[in-house]
Amino acid sequence: MQNPFDQELQDRLVRYAAIDSQSDETAPGSPSTACQFDMLHLLRDELTEMGAQDVELTDYGVVLATIPGTAPGPTVGFLAHVDTAPQFNASGVKPRVISGYNGGDITFPDDPALVLSPAEHPYLAEKIGHDLITASGTTLLGADDKAGVAIVMTMARHLLNSPDIARGPIRVAFTPDEEIGRGVSERLPKDLRADFAYTLDGGQVGEIEYESFSADRAVVTVTGVSIHPGWAKDKMVNAIHLASKIVQTLPQATMTPETTADREGFIHATDMEGGSSEMVIKFILRDFERDGLAAKGELLRQVCAAVQAGEPRAAIKCEIYPQYRNMRYWLEKDMTPVDLARAAAKAEGIEPISVPIRGGTDGSRLTEMGVPTPNVFTGMQCIHGPLEWISVQDMATATRTCLRLAQMAAKG
Ligand SMILES: [Zn+2]
């Protein structure tokens, strides 16, 4: 243990990670899963106990609280999400602490075949001597985003106990369903009552992110002509064949998640289901720029139109729905929140890194809805899978950066 926040952060993450709060894309409602209330109720009660003000759990599943200011200044929000990713087993998480990491391969008690190796994960090689937290091998850890929760809670607790630290009012928010893109209710920007905010949902130390994907989703419905196969000659139109054709005609050696990186966007077929009479194909479309995103939607429409032209008896419908937009479009008009976070990191001796996020955050939506919300590192690594790990000291660095940020925001 190297500094005063280490033990608290470690204890909080271990405690929070053991609570199952996985979200579920297929479930309606907000939160999508009742188990997220286990986290939300706990955080509401802990905030109340530590003396935070205006503590509430909204009917759309967000915990809000105020840490009163001790000096004039803008109201700054700090957010983290309580849900964990639906992509991997997240029940029965058994967090495990490796004190003073020795730089070797890390094995897992519940899956002897699994190895986390510094050779394959260069960032791990930098963490010799740190205290690391992992799961046991059969689940994700859920540092995404319980590390963010632990950091915000530790910061809140510290500020409430430190009236001598000059800072403006702080608003704290814990959201559900970030992983399924449903964390930001239409009512959150108003209820948050913050001039600007930060999500604690980034990876390696130094990440201050203000660019995310722009995102649409698409649903293609192919309706064939259904008829008894015994007398189908010249009459049946099989929707499965047409749906396959659409997927086959779309780019596969390029413009897919598995063939793109950095600033390239993609069209990703996520689901295909149905039968010979009707098929539904779901896509997500991603690009950093509006033009690029629109072009991908247009390409999908053109492919559908071409397949439709080849079989006029079928009905092919292509519907595209907006999801979120690159937060840079709004943040670049006033970079103050980004510059503050960068300056705070520098003051902590950290070089800020700003790479575009190949995904979205609650901040993407919040920014679009009027609350500028860049993303700040937590230290989380190898998220959404069994190798997920985090350094307690990285979390402490994030906590100190946020505290510094709160003070610098008040000075203006
Ligand atoms: Zn996250």
CSV table of C-alpha atoms and ligand atoms in Angstrom, one decimal, residues 81 83 143-145 178-179 200-202 360-361 380 383-384, ligand 1:
chain,number,residue,atom,x,y,z
A,81,HIS,CA,-22.1,3.1,-14.4
A,83,ASP,CA,-24.0,-2.4,-14.7
A,143,ALA,CA,-13.9,-3.2,-13.0
A,144,ASP,CA,-15.8,-1.8,-16.0
A,145,ASP,CA,-17.2,0.1,-14.4
A,178,GLU,CA,-24.5,1.9,-19.9
A,179,GLU,CA,-23.2,-1.3,-21.5
A,200,LEU,CA,-14.9,7.5,-14.9
A,201,ASP,CA,-15.0,4.8,-17.5
A,202,GLY,CA,-11.6,4.9,-19.3
A,360,GLY,CA,-19.7,5.2,-26.9
A,361,THR,CA,-20.1,6.3,-23.2
A,380,MET,CA,-9.3,-1.0,-16.1
A,383,ILE,CA,-12.5,-5.6,-19.9
A,384,HIS,CA,-15.6,-7.7,-20.8
B,1,ZN,ZN,-17.8,1.0,-19.0
